Amino acid sequence: MSQGDSKLDVRSVTPTAEHRDGFLASGRTIHSDIYARSVFLPDHPVLGDRKSLYGDSFPWNLVEGDSCAISRDGFRPDQGPTGPDVQHPGRALVLVRSTDPLQRPRPLRPHPREVMRPCLLLVDGRPGTFTDHVLSRDDLDLVLLRFEEHLSSLPTDHLLRTADIPTFTIAADADIRREAGRYLTWVAGLPARPAHFCNPQEPLQEISQEFAGLVGLPHLDAEQVAWVRDKTAMKRRFREIGIPCAEFSEVADGDEVLGFAAAHGWPLILKPVDGWSSLDTYKLNDEHDLARLLPLPPSRRWMVEEFLTGREYQLCALVAHGRVLDTYVSWTPCALLETIYGGINGSISLGVDNELGIDEKELVQRIVDGMRIDHGYLHMEFFRSDDGGIHMSEVGARLAGCELPSNHGFARNFDMMAATLDTYLGRVPSLEYSTPRCAGDLLLPYKPGRVVKVTPLETLLSMPGVVHGRMNIAIGDDLLDQRASHASAGYVQIVGPSRQIVEDRMNGVLDAFELVTQDVS
């Protein structure tokens, strides 16, 4: 085949020792004029008969129907190990590029390196702003850690964008120690081996931190994971280190909930011990509200806690070498649980207008010391009562959800994502702020059904103070019924000289935004 041919004859191949020097063998012939990469796309539809993906400054073509044997870990046939322990269970689409026969394909990363670059193992469970930032960096090496049972939730465009990054996928229902051993064998064949680890997401906290420990990377131990994931262990630890929190109790049935209510009164909060994003979290005003939820599903652990009055705030912090570098307070127009019932779903980073009158840095340092947190991003919620008292609600040792971290960057005019990444790379970021203001993210209302009309993002971006946004839906999409605080049609980020102005601008966006769906049940 000549370089000028418009059709590329890429056949099904099997990884063998014949895959040399970064070229892909087809059958028993190594085609030096075609360089193909395999992409693991389970449960994703074929993307048309030919589409272009531009990355690394050159075009790739996706050809429908072409396939290539791949390993379960998603490495290219020329990239990873071979042998009896390497499984090749499926086939995938192939990205192919026509090249000059004398031009060698560019390696994944420059090698050898004149300067040692950090290498990060990043948990890739749900794309977001932080992951986008890490992918955009050209001053570090990156290895992705995925989980087989979550692959179908990764968007196809994200999989395509990350196709050239070494990726290890933990098999579903596999023994984590065996998977750790398989990783160590696999990673030994890479030109750069991770020395740093980051899990930016809550649901994968337990398994990802255990895995990081088994492969010798910085991690939270089992006790620390319990403190930041098991809400009963978390609140017990708060009490032990002198941090006020609500009364609470683990419960298994309705009688235990009623017993707690008899002691502490209604209303109360019922939620899973390991919950996140207000999923399956309920405010119960009386026994009738409770009756509608019984019996409690035994597949999960449940807890109740007293309902705290006062205003809810969100609190984020950056930590390096066990020291709190700075804290960032966010005002929430509505309590997080109220957003489930239609309250304005947003938060406003208080670069100005922070009049809490408390030493947030000292408060978070007590938590960091008490939970032995060495580095990274912490996300917390707390309630401030009318008399100024503080009750800590929860703490997560990971990035905040939605766009809180980038709100803090907008509010202080600095690169919050870069500073956060530094803490996971063992560095102490320089926090240099300028022109403080308030900045918030507003989640756009979500409605189940088939989308028949939605306000264009361009319309929202033209409104006062709106500096950034993203639309997650389009006309024709079928939206599932979700009861979660992160459920949204998209989001916009809004800046202003005061908290009240940002909140007013949020309400203006809500007035302008229209989402119409029709029932398809």
Coordinates of C-alpha atoms in Angstrom, one line a residue, residues 130 133 137 139 317-328 361 374-378 414-433:
F130 CA -9.0 18.3 37.0
H133 CA -5.9 19.7 33.3
R137 CA 0.2 19.0 30.9
D139 CA 5.7 18.4 31.9
A317 CA -8.1 23.1 51.5
L318 CA -4.7 22.4 49.9
V319 CA -2.3 20.3 52.0
A320 CA 1.4 19.7 51.4
H321 CA 3.7 17.7 53.7
G322 CA 1.1 17.7 56.4
R323 CA 0.6 21.5 56.4
V324 CA -2.5 23.3 55.4
L325 CA -1.4 25.8 52.8
D326 CA -4.7 27.6 52.5
T327 CA -8.4 27.2 52.8
Y328 CA -11.3 28.2 50.5
K361 CA -7.0 27.2 58.5
D374 CA 0.0 14.3 54.3
H375 CA -1.0 16.0 51.0
G376 CA -3.7 16.7 48.5
Y377 CA -7.1 18.4 48.3
L378 CA -9.6 18.2 51.1
F414 CA -4.7 31.7 40.1
D415 CA -4.4 28.2 38.6
M416 CA -6.1 26.1 41.3
M417 CA -5.7 22.9 39.2
A418 CA -2.0 23.3 38.8
A419 CA -1.6 24.0 42.5
T420 CA -3.7 20.9 43.3
L421 CA -1.6 18.7 41.0
D422 CA 1.6 20.0 42.7
T423 CA 0.4 18.6 46.0
Y424 CA 0.0 15.1 44.5
L425 CA 3.4 15.4 42.9
G426 CA 5.1 16.0 46.3
R427 CA 5.6 19.7 45.6
V428 CA 4.6 22.8 47.6
P429 CA 2.8 25.1 45.2
S430 CA 3.3 28.8 45.3
L431 CA -0.1 30.4 46.0
E432 CA 0.0 33.8 44.5
Y433 CA -3.4 35.5 44.2

